[in-house]
PDB file of C-alpha atoms in Angstrom:
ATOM      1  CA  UNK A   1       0.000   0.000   0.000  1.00 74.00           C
ATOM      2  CA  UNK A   2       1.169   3.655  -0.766  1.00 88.00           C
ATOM      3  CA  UNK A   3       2.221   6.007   2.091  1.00 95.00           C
ATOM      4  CA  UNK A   4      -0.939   8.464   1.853  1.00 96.00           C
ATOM      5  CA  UNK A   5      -0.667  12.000   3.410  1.00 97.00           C
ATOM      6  CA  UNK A   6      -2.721  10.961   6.554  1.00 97.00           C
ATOM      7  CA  UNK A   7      -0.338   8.131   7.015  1.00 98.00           C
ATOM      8  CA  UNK A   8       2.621  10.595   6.918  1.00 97.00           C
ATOM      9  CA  UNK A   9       1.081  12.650   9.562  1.00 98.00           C
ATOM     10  CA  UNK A  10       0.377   9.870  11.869  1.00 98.00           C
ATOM     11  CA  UNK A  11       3.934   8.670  12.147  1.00 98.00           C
ATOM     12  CA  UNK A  12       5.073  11.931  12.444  1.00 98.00           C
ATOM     13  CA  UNK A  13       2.574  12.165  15.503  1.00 98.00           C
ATOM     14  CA  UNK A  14       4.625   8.966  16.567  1.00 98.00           C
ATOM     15  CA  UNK A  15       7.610  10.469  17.014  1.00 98.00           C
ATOM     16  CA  UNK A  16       6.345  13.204  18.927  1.00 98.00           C
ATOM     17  CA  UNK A  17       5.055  10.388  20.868  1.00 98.00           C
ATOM     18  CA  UNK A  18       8.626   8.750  20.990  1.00 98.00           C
ATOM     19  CA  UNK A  19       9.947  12.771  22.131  1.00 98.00           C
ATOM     20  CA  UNK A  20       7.516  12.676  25.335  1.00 98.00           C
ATOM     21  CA  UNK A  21       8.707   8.933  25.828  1.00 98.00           C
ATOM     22  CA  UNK A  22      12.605  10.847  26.059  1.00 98.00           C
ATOM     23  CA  UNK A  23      11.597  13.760  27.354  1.00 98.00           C
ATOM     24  CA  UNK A  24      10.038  11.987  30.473  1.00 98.00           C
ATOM     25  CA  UNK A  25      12.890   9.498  31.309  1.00 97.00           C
ATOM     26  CA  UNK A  26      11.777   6.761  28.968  1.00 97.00           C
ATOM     27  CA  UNK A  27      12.945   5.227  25.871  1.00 96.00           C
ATOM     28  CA  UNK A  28      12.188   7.058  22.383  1.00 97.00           C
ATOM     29  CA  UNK A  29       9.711   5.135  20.928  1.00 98.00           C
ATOM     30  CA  UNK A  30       5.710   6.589  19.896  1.00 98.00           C
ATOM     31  CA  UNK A  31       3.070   4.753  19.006  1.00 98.00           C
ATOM     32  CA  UNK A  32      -0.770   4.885  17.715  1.00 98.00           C
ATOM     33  CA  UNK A  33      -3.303   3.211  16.415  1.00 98.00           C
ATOM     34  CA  UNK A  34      -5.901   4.244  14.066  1.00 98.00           C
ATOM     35  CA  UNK A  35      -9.307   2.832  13.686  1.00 98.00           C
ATOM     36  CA  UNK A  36     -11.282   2.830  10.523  1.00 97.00           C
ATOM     37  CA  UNK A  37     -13.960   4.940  11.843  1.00 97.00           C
ATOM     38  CA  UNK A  38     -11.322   7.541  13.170  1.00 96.00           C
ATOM     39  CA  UNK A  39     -10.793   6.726  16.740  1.00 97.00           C
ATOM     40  CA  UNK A  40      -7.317   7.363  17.436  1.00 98.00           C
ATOM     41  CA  UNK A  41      -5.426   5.705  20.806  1.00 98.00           C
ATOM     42  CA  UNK A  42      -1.776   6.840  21.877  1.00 98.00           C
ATOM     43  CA  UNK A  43       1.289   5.241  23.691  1.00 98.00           C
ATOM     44  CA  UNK A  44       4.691   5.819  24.367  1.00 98.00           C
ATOM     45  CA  UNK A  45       7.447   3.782  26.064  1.00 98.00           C
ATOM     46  CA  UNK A  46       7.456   3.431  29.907  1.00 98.00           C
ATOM     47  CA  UNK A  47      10.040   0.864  30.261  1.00 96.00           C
ATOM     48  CA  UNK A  48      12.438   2.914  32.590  1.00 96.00           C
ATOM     49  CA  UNK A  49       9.399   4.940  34.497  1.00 98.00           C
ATOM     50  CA  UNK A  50       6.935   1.634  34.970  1.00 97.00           C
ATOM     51  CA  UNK A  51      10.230  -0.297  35.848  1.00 96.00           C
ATOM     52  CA  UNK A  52       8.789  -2.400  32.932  1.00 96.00           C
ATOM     53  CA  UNK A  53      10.941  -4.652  30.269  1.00 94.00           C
ATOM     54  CA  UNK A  54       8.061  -4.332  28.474  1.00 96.00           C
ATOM     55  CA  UNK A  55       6.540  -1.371  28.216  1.00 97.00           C
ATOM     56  CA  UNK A  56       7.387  -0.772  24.633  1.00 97.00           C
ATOM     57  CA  UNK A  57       4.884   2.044  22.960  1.00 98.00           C
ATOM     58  CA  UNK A  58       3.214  -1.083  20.870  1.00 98.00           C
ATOM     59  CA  UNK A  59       2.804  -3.244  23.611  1.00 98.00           C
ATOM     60  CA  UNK A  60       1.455  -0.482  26.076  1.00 98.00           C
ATOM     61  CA  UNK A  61      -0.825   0.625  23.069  1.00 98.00           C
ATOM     62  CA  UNK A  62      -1.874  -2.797  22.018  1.00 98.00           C
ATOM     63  CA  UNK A  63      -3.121  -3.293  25.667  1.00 98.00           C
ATOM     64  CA  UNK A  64      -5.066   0.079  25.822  1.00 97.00           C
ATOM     65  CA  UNK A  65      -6.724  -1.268  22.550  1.00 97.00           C
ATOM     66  CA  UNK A  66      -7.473  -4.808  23.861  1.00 94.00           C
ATOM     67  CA  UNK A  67     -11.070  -3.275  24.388  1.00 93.00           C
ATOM     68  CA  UNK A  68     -11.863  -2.751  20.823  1.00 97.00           C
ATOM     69  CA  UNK A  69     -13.527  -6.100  19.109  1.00 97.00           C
ATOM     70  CA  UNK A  70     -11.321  -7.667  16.672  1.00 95.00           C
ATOM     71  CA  UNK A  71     -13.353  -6.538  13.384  1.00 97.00           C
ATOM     72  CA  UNK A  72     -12.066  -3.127  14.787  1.00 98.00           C
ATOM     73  CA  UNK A  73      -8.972  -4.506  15.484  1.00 98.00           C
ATOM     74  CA  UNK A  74      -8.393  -5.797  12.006  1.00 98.00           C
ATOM     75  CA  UNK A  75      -9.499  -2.663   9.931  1.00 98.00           C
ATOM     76  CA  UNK A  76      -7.086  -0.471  12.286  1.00 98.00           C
ATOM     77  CA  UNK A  77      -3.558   0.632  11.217  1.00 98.00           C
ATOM     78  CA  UNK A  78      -0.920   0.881  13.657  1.00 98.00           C
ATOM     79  CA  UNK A  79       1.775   3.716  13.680  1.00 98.00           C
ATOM     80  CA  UNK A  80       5.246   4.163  14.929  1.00 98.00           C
ATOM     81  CA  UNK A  81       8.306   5.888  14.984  1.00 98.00           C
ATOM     82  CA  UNK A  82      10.519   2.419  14.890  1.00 98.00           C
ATOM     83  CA  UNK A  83       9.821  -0.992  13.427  1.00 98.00           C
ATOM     84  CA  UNK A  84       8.356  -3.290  15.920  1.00 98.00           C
ATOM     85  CA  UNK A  85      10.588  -5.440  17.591  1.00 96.00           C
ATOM     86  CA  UNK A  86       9.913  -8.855  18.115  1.00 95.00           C
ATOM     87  CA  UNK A  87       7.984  -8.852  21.416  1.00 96.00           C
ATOM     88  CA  UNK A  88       5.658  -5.988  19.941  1.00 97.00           C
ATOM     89  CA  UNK A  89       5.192  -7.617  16.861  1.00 98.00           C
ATOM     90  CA  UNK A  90       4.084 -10.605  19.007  1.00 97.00           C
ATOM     91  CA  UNK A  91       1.474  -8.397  20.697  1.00 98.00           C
ATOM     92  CA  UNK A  92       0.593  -6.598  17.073  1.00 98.00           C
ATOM     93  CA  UNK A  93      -0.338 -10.299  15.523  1.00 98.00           C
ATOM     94  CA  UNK A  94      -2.296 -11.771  18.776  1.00 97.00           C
ATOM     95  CA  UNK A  95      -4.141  -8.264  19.201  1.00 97.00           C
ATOM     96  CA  UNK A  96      -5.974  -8.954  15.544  1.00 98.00           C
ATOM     97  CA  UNK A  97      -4.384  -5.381  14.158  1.00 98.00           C
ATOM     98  CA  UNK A  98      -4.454  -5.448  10.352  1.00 98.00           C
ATOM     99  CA  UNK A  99      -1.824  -3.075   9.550  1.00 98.00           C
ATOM    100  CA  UNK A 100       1.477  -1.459  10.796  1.00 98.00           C
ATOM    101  CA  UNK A 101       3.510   1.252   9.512  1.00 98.00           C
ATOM    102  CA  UNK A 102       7.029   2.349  10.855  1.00 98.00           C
ATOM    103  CA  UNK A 103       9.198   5.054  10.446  1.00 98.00           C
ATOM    104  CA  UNK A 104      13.152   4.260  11.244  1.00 97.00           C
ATOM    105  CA  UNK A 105      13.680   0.143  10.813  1.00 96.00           C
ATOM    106  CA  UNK A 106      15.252  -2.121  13.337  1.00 94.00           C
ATOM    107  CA  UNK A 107      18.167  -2.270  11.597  1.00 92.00           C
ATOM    108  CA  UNK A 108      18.934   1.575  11.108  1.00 94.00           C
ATOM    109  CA  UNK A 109      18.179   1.253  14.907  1.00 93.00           C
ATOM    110  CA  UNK A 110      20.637  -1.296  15.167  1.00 89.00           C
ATOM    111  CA  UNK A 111      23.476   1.297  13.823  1.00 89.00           C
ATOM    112  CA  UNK A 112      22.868   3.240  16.635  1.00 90.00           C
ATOM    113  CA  UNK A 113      21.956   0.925  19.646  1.00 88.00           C
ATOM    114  CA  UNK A 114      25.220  -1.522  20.014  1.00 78.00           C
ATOM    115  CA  UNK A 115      23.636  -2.788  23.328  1.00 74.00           C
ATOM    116  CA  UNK A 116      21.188  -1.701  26.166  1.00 72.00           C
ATOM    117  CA  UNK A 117      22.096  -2.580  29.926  1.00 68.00           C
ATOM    118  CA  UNK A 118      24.650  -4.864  28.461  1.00 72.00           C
ATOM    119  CA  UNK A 119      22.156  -6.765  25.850  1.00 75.00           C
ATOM    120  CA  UNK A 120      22.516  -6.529  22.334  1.00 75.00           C
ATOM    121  CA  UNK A 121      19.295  -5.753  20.748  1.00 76.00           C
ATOM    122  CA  UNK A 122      16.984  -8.540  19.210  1.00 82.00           C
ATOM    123  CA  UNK A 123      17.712  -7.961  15.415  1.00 87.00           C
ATOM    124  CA  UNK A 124      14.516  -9.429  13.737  1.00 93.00           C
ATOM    125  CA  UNK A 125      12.513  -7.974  11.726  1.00 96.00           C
ATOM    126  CA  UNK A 126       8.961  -7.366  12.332  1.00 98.00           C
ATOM    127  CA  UNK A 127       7.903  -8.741   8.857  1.00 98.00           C
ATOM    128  CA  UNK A 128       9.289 -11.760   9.468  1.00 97.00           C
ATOM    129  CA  UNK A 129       7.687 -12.691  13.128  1.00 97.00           C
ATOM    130  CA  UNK A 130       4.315 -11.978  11.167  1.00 98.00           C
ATOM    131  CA  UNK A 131       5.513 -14.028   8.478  1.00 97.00           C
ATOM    132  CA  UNK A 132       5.285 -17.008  10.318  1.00 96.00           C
ATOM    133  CA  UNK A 133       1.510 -16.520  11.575  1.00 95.00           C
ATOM    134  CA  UNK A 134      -1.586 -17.614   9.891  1.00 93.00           C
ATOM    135  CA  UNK A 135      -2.669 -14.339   9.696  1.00 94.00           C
ATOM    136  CA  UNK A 136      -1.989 -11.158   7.314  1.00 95.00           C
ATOM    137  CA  UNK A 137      -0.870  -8.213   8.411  1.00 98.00           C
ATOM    138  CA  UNK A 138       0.039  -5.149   6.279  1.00 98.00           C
ATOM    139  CA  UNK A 139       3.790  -3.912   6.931  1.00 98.00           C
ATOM    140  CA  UNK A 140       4.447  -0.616   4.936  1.00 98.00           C
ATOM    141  CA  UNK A 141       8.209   0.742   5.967  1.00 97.00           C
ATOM    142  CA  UNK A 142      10.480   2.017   6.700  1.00 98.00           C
ATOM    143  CA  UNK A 143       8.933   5.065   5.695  1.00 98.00           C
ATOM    144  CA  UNK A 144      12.280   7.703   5.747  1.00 96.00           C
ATOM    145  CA  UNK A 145      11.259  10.693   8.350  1.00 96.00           C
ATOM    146  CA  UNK A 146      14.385  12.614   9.656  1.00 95.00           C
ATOM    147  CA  UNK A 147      12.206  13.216  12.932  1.00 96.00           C
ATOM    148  CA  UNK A 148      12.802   9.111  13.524  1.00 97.00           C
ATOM    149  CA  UNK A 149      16.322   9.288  13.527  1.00 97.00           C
ATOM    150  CA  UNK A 150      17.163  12.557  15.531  1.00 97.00           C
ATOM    151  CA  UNK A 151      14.725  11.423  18.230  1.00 98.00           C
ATOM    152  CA  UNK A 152      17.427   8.682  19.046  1.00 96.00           C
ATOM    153  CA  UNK A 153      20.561  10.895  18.439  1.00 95.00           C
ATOM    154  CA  UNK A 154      22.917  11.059  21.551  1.00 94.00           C
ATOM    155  CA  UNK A 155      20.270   8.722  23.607  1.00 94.00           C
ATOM    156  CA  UNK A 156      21.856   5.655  23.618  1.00 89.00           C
ATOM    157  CA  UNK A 157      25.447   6.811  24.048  1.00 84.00           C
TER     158      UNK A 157
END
């Protein structure tokens, strides 16, 4: 599918998302998801302030969506300023969300994130945990956004 306008704005919403996330102690990741009929949910990371390994913006926005029925679910797009890792993508496929967009990819993340508390990162990508599901789910990214990069610049160091 082709990157519309309203997608473009959405992820750029993301990383503002992913900014708070910084800006309050946290991670820089952003997240929301979009219904079909316009309802719009937001989440950012909390893994340092929720003392939380995984409180990753998709997984803390797939759980404030776990409310919504899965017809819902499935005609909702999800947004974010960085490709899914494996746990979220995990979360993304059992939640019933039918499509995901991303900004900066795991591995462009990868350049700048050698290791976090002493753990490499997980480099999977999240097209191919969804790839081995029985389910579609739309992946459209990396979608190049200069916000996704400079929201990680000098963070991980």
């Amino acid at each position: 599918m082709a990157i519309t306008e309203a997608d473009q704005g959405y992820l750029e919403r993301a990383v503002e998302l992913a900014w708070e996330a910084r800006e309050r102690g946290n991670h820089p990741f952003g997240s929301l998801l979009v219904t079909a009929e316009g309802t719009i949910l937001e989440a950012r990371n909390t893994v340092v302030t929720d003392a939380d390994p995984t409180g990753h913006a998709e997984t803390n926005l797939v759980r404030l969506a776990g409310s919504l029925d899965h017809p819902t679910l499935g005609g909702s797009t999800l947004y974010t300023s960085t490709e899914p890792c494996a746990m979220c993508a995990g979360a993304i496929y059992w939640s019933g969300i039918g499509r995901v967009v991303f900004a900066l990819s795991e591995s462009e993340l990868a350049t700048m994130v050698e290791e976090e508390e002493g753990v490499p990162p997980l480099r999977l990508p999240c097209r191919e945990v969804f790839a081995r599901g029985g389910r579609d789910i739309a992946v459209d990214g990396p979608v190049p956004l200069l916000g996704a990069t400079k929201v990680h610049e000098g963070f991980w160091e």
